[in-house]
Structures are given as C-alpha cells and as structure tokens.
Amino acid sequence: MSVERSKAARHRPTIHDVAAAAGVSRGTVSRALNGGRNVSPAALEAVLKAVRTTGYVANPAARSLVTQRAHSVAFVLTEPQQRLFEDPNFSILLQGCTQELAEVDVPVLLMTASTEVERKRTSRFIAAGHVDGVLLVSSHTGNPLLEELRDSGIPVVACGKPIGHEGQVAYAAADDRSGARLMVEHLRSRGRRRIATITGPPDTPGGVERLAGYRDVLGADVTPDLVAHGDYSRAGGEAAMSALLERAPDLDAVFVASDLMAAGALNVLHDSGRRVPEDVAVGGFDDSSIATSTRPALTTVRQPFQRITREMVRLLLEQIQGEPPAASILPTELVVRAST
C-alpha cells in the first residue's frame, strides 16, 4: 500500500468522528443513520450535518447485516420510459426525492413499470427485499402493482391520491380539486363564458380531481361538448384541443389539466388562427418549466413539488420505522401570465 493510500485509510471518517462532530453519543449516531427512531429532531439534524462535514460514508453491507434492511428505496414510475424525459414533472419528483433521501444516506433505485412484463419484474424485485420502501408515481386505477405492493407489506407512498386505496396506502398530493377551482374562477373573472376543459386520464387522481374542480365552478354550464379527455402528453393535448374546436367552435377559454397538454393545445389554437388570449384564454396546471417557454407564457396552477417530495420521503421513512400509513394534501397557487 502506498503512503498516500495508507494515510487515507487511517484518516477515513468513522462513526466516532461523526459523534464527536455532532456532540452526541455513538449510539445516537447509529440510531440516526438507521432510521432516526428515538432520536430528537435537533440531534438528528446535528448528526446529518456532521455526516456531511466529516465525509463519513456508512458501510451498507455491514449495516444491512445488523438491521436486516436493504437501506435503499425504489422510485417506481408506472408510465412508459419516454415520459420520464418528455414530462418535466417526473424528473422534478425524482430529483426531489433523491435529494431528500440523500440527507439520510439512502440511495434511490429508478424503476419503470408501465407494461405487464415490467410490472411483474418490479414486483418480484421489491418483494425479494431489495428495497425498504417504494415511492410510487402516476399509478392508474386498477393497476395491480399497487395491490401487489400493499399485500407484500412493503412500505409504499403514492404521489397523488391512490384512488380506491386512500385509507390503506400513504400518499402526498397537491390539492388538485381546489387548484382547478382557482383556475376556472380566474377564467370566469376574465369574462369567459364558454369554458372548455382538457382533462387528465379518468383513471388517475389528477384526471378525476381536476375535472371535479372544473365542475364545481361551472355547474350546469358544463356540457359534454366542452369536455375532452387527454393523456398528459403534448400530442394528447393537441388531439383533445382539435376535438373541442370541432364540437364547440365558439369556446372562449380552456382549462387544461397539465402544462404539457396545454402546450399542445396552444399549437392547435395558433394553427386554427385563434389568438391567445384575445379569442381563447388558456390555463394549465403544474407550473413546470414548460409554462414559461410557451408563446404566450402560460397561466397555470402551481404544484408545490418540493414540498410534495419532502412529504413523500417523510411519510415513507415513518412507515419504514413502523408508523401506519398517513396522507398529506398540500395547497396549490394560481400563477397568472399572458395566456389569460
């Protein structure tokens, strides 16, 4: 061994170094690094800060032998892989969850489960104990993966309400219904009277809740010709907008259930010769990077993605420590730009 490597080995930070830097006992450090049970918030914060400043890295193999845990978490996306790159929401959620879990030295495994083959592979991998918990994103109603995960006993937190399993599966979500009401009330305040909507898929929580918020405001003014279903893709937004213009050419506003679909709707409106917002006002949902790149810039409903990912991780870590499933619903915010 070279002198440099020998020095590096002698000076590699240990759990004792972390305890000294944090001003706590070695046992407190151990508990903090293995889930935080019986550790005060102040002590946990001190330990995490000491881990960062000392550069301490736990030995995952040794730790797993002691705790019987994998010390990793799966981020499972139940959409096709290309959606991870097309829809900025998914990458924001992945990045946020990864950063939150890095604070407690837990790596994240990205898995996609959009097809039956992928679902079975994912279910087998998780059931085999390779991860301690699952962050489940974009789960459609009736997807057997959710029930398989629940039945396996693995801690699971869904992003968005797990329709039909709200009392059994933990989740963190934006208040979709309230956010939709904010947008539709805003469109009405602009003097719009023929307000259409492009919904999300009807088997997703966003698709159900945002349509419900739209109906809450318009009531009897909602007619079938003003409602078109999309799939949260740009192409889906284009197809839905084309259908709306054919059925209701006199519409003067449209609430679109995602920014990506709204970008597709704007393309169709421009191609049809309609001016935005003079002829048709357009509102989206998410406040993703897409909202500021469209022409005109998109009025939208802001989802608190940073808080959602923080809550998803908190709820998952609590379950891993033995707490029952819980839910967190977070408020949204209207962001007004030039499209309305």
Coordinates of C-alpha atoms in Angstrom, one line a residue:
M1 CA 0.0 0.0 0.0
S2 CA 1.3 3.4 -0.9
V3 CA 1.9 6.1 1.8
E4 CA -0.9 8.2 0.4
R5 CA -3.4 5.3 0.5
S6 CA -2.2 4.3 3.9
K7 CA -2.9 7.9 5.2
A8 CA -6.3 7.9 3.5
A9 CA -7.2 4.6 5.2
R10 CA -6.0 5.9 8.6
H11 CA -8.0 9.2 8.2
R12 CA -11.2 7.8 6.8
P13 CA -14.0 9.2 8.9
T14 CA -15.6 6.8 11.4
I15 CA -18.8 6.8 13.4
H16 CA -16.8 8.1 16.3
D17 CA -15.7 11.1 14.3
V18 CA -19.4 11.8 13.4
A19 CA -20.4 11.5 17.1
A20 CA -17.6 13.9 18.1
A21 CA -18.5 16.5 15.5
A22 CA -22.2 16.3 16.3
G23 CA -21.7 16.4 20.1
V24 CA -23.8 13.2 20.6
S25 CA -23.1 9.6 21.6
R26 CA -22.1 6.9 19.1
G27 CA -25.4 5.2 19.8
T28 CA -27.3 8.3 18.8
V29 CA -25.4 8.4 15.6
S30 CA -26.1 4.8 14.9
R31 CA -29.9 5.2 15.5
A32 CA -29.9 8.4 13.4
L33 CA -28.3 6.6 10.5
N34 CA -30.6 3.6 10.8
G35 CA -33.9 5.5 10.5
G36 CA -34.0 8.0 13.4
R37 CA -36.0 6.1 15.9
N38 CA -35.7 7.6 19.4
V39 CA -33.6 10.5 18.1
S40 CA -34.7 14.1 18.7
P41 CA -35.0 16.4 15.7
A42 CA -32.2 18.5 17.0
A43 CA -29.9 15.5 17.4
L44 CA -30.8 14.1 14.0
E45 CA -30.0 17.5 12.3
A46 CA -26.7 17.6 14.1
V47 CA -25.8 14.1 13.0
L48 CA -26.7 14.7 9.4
K49 CA -24.7 17.9 9.4
A50 CA -21.7 16.1 10.9
V51 CA -22.0 13.3 8.2
R52 CA -21.7 16.0 5.5
T53 CA -18.9 17.9 7.1
T54 CA -16.8 14.8 8.0
G55 CA -17.5 13.0 4.8
Y56 CA -18.5 9.8 6.6
V57 CA -19.8 7.0 4.5
A58 CA -21.6 4.1 6.2
N59 CA -20.7 0.5 5.2
P60 CA -24.0 -0.6 3.7
A61 CA -23.2 -4.3 3.8
A62 CA -22.3 -4.3 7.5
R63 CA -25.3 -2.1 8.3
S64 CA -27.7 -4.4 6.4
L65 CA -26.5 -7.4 8.4
V66 CA -27.3 -5.6 11.7
T67 CA -30.6 -4.1 10.7
Q68 CA -31.9 -6.6 8.2
R69 CA -32.7 -3.8 5.8
A70 CA -31.6 -3.0 2.3
H71 CA -31.1 0.7 3.0
S72 CA -32.4 1.7 -0.4
V73 CA -35.7 2.9 -1.8
A74 CA -37.4 2.3 -5.2
F75 CA -38.8 5.2 -7.2
V76 CA -41.4 3.4 -9.4
L77 CA -42.9 5.2 -12.4
T78 CA -45.9 3.4 -13.9
E79 CA -45.6 5.3 -17.2
P80 CA -43.5 4.5 -20.3
Q81 CA -39.8 5.4 -20.0
Q82 CA -40.0 8.1 -22.6
R83 CA -42.5 10.0 -20.4
L84 CA -39.7 10.5 -17.8
F85 CA -37.9 12.7 -20.4
E86 CA -41.0 14.3 -22.0
D87 CA -42.8 15.3 -18.9
P88 CA -40.7 17.6 -16.6
N89 CA -42.9 16.7 -13.6
F90 CA -41.5 13.2 -13.3
S91 CA -37.8 14.3 -13.4
I92 CA -38.6 17.0 -10.8
L93 CA -40.2 14.4 -8.5
L94 CA -37.3 12.0 -9.0
Q95 CA -34.7 14.7 -8.3
G96 CA -36.5 16.0 -5.2
C97 CA -37.0 12.5 -3.7
T98 CA -33.3 11.6 -4.4
Q99 CA -32.1 14.8 -2.7
E100 CA -34.3 14.3 0.4
L101 CA -33.2 10.7 0.8
A102 CA -29.5 11.6 0.3
E103 CA -29.9 13.6 3.6
V104 CA -30.3 10.3 5.4
D105 CA -27.8 8.4 3.2
V106 CA -30.4 6.3 1.4
P107 CA -29.9 5.7 -2.3
V108 CA -32.8 5.6 -4.8
L109 CA -33.4 2.9 -7.5
L110 CA -35.4 4.1 -10.5
M111 CA -37.7 1.5 -11.9
T112 CA -40.4 1.7 -14.6
A113 CA -43.5 -0.5 -14.6
S114 CA -45.7 0.5 -17.5
T115 CA -46.1 -2.9 -19.1
E116 CA -47.1 -6.2 -17.6
V117 CA -43.6 -7.6 -18.0
E118 CA -42.1 -4.6 -16.3
R119 CA -44.7 -4.7 -13.6
K120 CA -44.0 -8.4 -12.8
R121 CA -40.3 -7.8 -12.8
T122 CA -40.6 -4.8 -10.5
S123 CA -43.0 -6.6 -8.1
R124 CA -40.6 -9.6 -7.9
F125 CA -37.6 -7.4 -7.2
I126 CA -39.3 -5.4 -4.5
A127 CA -40.9 -8.5 -2.8
A128 CA -37.4 -10.1 -2.6
G129 CA -36.4 -7.4 -0.1
H130 CA -34.0 -5.4 -2.3
V131 CA -35.5 -2.1 -1.1
D132 CA -37.1 -1.0 2.2
G133 CA -39.9 1.1 0.6
V134 CA -41.4 2.4 -2.6
L135 CA -42.2 5.8 -3.9
L136 CA -45.0 5.2 -6.4
V137 CA -45.6 7.8 -9.1
S138 CA -48.5 8.0 -11.5
S139 CA -50.5 4.9 -10.5
H140 CA -53.6 4.3 -12.6
T141 CA -56.8 3.0 -11.0
G142 CA -56.9 -0.8 -11.4
N143 CA -53.1 -1.2 -11.8
P144 CA -52.4 -4.5 -10.0
L145 CA -48.9 -3.2 -8.9
L146 CA -50.4 -1.1 -6.1
E147 CA -52.3 -4.0 -4.6
E148 CA -49.3 -6.3 -5.0
L149 CA -47.1 -3.9 -3.1
R150 CA -49.7 -3.3 -0.4
D151 CA -50.2 -7.1 0.0
S152 CA -46.5 -7.7 0.3
G153 CA -46.3 -5.4 3.4
I154 CA -43.6 -3.2 1.9
P155 CA -44.0 0.5 2.9
V156 CA -45.4 2.5 0.0
V157 CA -46.1 6.2 -0.6
A158 CA -48.0 7.3 -3.7
C159 CA -47.7 10.6 -5.4
G160 CA -51.3 11.7 -5.7
K161 CA -54.4 10.0 -4.2
P162 CA -54.3 6.2 -4.7
I163 CA -57.9 6.0 -5.9
G164 CA -59.8 3.3 -4.1
H165 CA -56.9 2.8 -1.6
E166 CA -56.9 6.2 0.2
G167 CA -57.3 4.6 3.6
Q168 CA -54.7 1.9 3.1
V169 CA -51.8 3.5 1.2
A170 CA -49.9 6.6 2.2
Y171 CA -49.8 9.5 -0.2
A172 CA -48.7 13.1 -0.7
A173 CA -50.6 15.2 -3.2
A174 CA -51.4 18.7 -4.3
D175 CA -55.0 19.8 -3.7
D176 CA -56.0 19.2 -7.3
R177 CA -59.7 20.0 -6.9
S178 CA -59.0 23.3 -5.2
G179 CA -56.4 24.2 -7.8
A180 CA -58.8 23.5 -10.6
R181 CA -61.4 25.7 -9.0
L182 CA -58.8 28.5 -8.7
M183 CA -58.2 28.4 -12.5
V184 CA -61.8 28.2 -13.6
E185 CA -62.8 31.0 -11.3
H186 CA -59.9 33.1 -12.8
L187 CA -61.1 32.4 -16.3
R188 CA -64.7 33.4 -15.4
S189 CA -63.3 36.6 -13.8
R190 CA -61.8 37.4 -17.2
G191 CA -65.3 37.4 -18.7
R192 CA -65.1 34.0 -20.3
R193 CA -68.4 32.1 -20.6
R194 CA -67.8 29.1 -22.8
I195 CA -65.0 27.4 -20.8
A196 CA -63.9 24.0 -22.0
T197 CA -61.5 21.6 -20.3
I198 CA -59.0 19.0 -21.4
T199 CA -58.8 16.5 -18.5
G200 CA -56.1 14.1 -17.5
P201 CA -56.8 10.4 -17.9
P202 CA -60.0 9.5 -16.0
D203 CA -58.3 6.6 -14.2
T204 CA -55.8 9.0 -12.4
P205 CA -56.3 11.2 -9.4
G206 CA -55.4 14.3 -11.3
G207 CA -57.8 13.4 -14.0
V208 CA -60.7 12.9 -11.5
E209 CA -60.0 15.7 -9.1
R210 CA -59.2 18.5 -11.6
L211 CA -62.4 17.7 -13.6
A212 CA -64.4 17.8 -10.3
G213 CA -63.0 21.2 -9.5
Y214 CA -63.9 22.4 -13.0
R215 CA -67.5 21.1 -12.5
D216 CA -67.7 22.7 -9.0
V217 CA -67.4 26.2 -10.5
L218 CA -69.4 25.8 -13.7
G219 CA -72.2 23.5 -12.6
A220 CA -75.0 23.4 -15.1
D221 CA -72.8 25.3 -17.6
V222 CA -70.8 22.1 -18.2
T223 CA -71.9 20.3 -21.3
P224 CA -70.4 17.2 -23.0
D225 CA -69.1 19.2 -25.9
L226 CA -66.9 21.2 -23.6
V227 CA -65.1 18.2 -22.1
A228 CA -62.3 16.3 -23.8
H229 CA -60.0 13.7 -22.2
G230 CA -56.2 13.8 -22.6
D231 CA -53.3 11.7 -21.5
Y232 CA -50.9 14.3 -20.1
S233 CA -48.8 14.3 -23.3
R234 CA -48.3 17.1 -25.8
A235 CA -49.8 15.0 -28.5
G236 CA -52.8 14.2 -26.3
G237 CA -53.3 17.9 -25.7
E238 CA -53.3 18.6 -29.5
A239 CA -55.8 15.8 -30.2
A240 CA -58.1 16.9 -27.4
M241 CA -58.0 20.6 -28.5
S242 CA -58.8 19.7 -32.1
A243 CA -61.8 17.7 -30.9
L244 CA -63.0 20.6 -28.8
L245 CA -62.8 23.1 -31.6
E246 CA -64.8 20.8 -33.9
R247 CA -67.5 20.3 -31.3
A248 CA -67.6 23.7 -29.7
P249 CA -66.0 26.3 -32.1
D250 CA -67.4 29.1 -30.1
L251 CA -65.5 28.3 -26.9
D252 CA -63.6 31.2 -25.5
A253 CA -61.4 29.6 -22.8
V254 CA -59.9 26.2 -22.0
F255 CA -58.6 24.8 -18.7
V256 CA -56.0 22.1 -19.5
A257 CA -55.1 19.7 -16.7
S258 CA -51.3 19.8 -17.4
D259 CA -48.8 22.3 -18.8
L260 CA -47.6 19.8 -21.3
M261 CA -51.1 19.2 -22.8
A262 CA -51.6 23.0 -22.7
A263 CA -48.6 23.5 -24.9
G264 CA -50.1 21.1 -27.4
A265 CA -53.5 22.9 -27.2
L266 CA -51.7 26.2 -27.9
N267 CA -50.2 24.8 -31.1
V268 CA -53.7 23.8 -32.4
L269 CA -55.2 27.2 -31.5
H270 CA -52.4 29.0 -33.3
D271 CA -52.8 26.8 -36.3
S272 CA -56.5 27.4 -36.4
G273 CA -56.0 31.2 -36.5
R274 CA -57.3 31.9 -33.0
R275 CA -55.4 34.4 -30.9
V276 CA -54.5 33.7 -27.3
P277 CA -55.8 35.2 -25.1
E278 CA -57.9 37.6 -27.2
D279 CA -60.0 34.8 -28.8
V280 CA -59.4 31.9 -26.4
A281 CA -57.8 32.1 -23.0
V282 CA -55.7 29.1 -21.9
G283 CA -54.9 27.9 -18.4
G284 CA -52.7 25.0 -17.5
F285 CA -51.7 23.0 -14.3
D286 CA -48.3 22.3 -12.8
D287 CA -46.2 25.4 -13.3
S288 CA -43.5 23.3 -14.9
S289 CA -40.7 24.8 -17.0
I290 CA -43.0 24.4 -20.0
A291 CA -45.2 27.2 -18.7
T292 CA -42.7 29.9 -19.3
S293 CA -41.5 28.6 -22.6
T294 CA -44.8 28.7 -24.4
R295 CA -46.0 31.7 -26.5
P296 CA -47.7 33.4 -24.8
A297 CA -46.4 32.3 -21.4
L298 CA -48.9 30.1 -19.7
T299 CA -51.2 31.0 -16.8
T300 CA -51.2 27.9 -14.6
V301 CA -51.7 26.3 -11.2
R302 CA -48.5 25.7 -9.3
Q303 CA -48.0 22.4 -7.7
P304 CA -45.6 22.6 -4.6
F305 CA -43.3 19.9 -6.0
Q306 CA -40.6 20.5 -3.4
R307 CA -43.0 20.1 -0.5
I308 CA -44.6 17.0 -2.2
T309 CA -41.3 15.2 -2.5
R310 CA -40.4 16.2 1.1
E311 CA -43.7 14.8 2.4
M312 CA -43.4 11.6 0.3
V313 CA -40.0 10.8 1.8
R314 CA -41.1 11.7 5.3
L315 CA -44.1 9.5 5.1
L316 CA -42.1 6.6 3.7
L317 CA -39.4 6.8 6.4
E318 CA -42.0 6.9 9.1
Q319 CA -43.6 3.8 7.7
I320 CA -40.2 2.0 7.5
Q321 CA -39.9 2.8 11.2
G322 CA -43.2 1.1 11.9
E323 CA -45.7 4.0 11.7
P324 CA -49.1 3.5 10.0
P325 CA -49.8 5.0 6.5
A326 CA -50.7 8.7 6.5
A327 CA -51.6 11.3 4.0
S328 CA -50.5 14.9 3.2
I329 CA -52.5 17.2 0.9
L330 CA -50.8 20.5 0.0
P331 CA -52.3 23.7 -1.3
T332 CA -51.8 25.0 -4.8
E333 CA -51.3 28.5 -6.2
L334 CA -52.6 30.4 -9.2
V335 CA -49.8 31.9 -11.4
V336 CA -51.2 34.4 -13.8
R337 CA -49.3 35.0 -17.1
A338 CA -50.1 36.2 -20.6
S339 CA -52.3 33.3 -21.8
T340 CA -55.3 34.6 -19.9

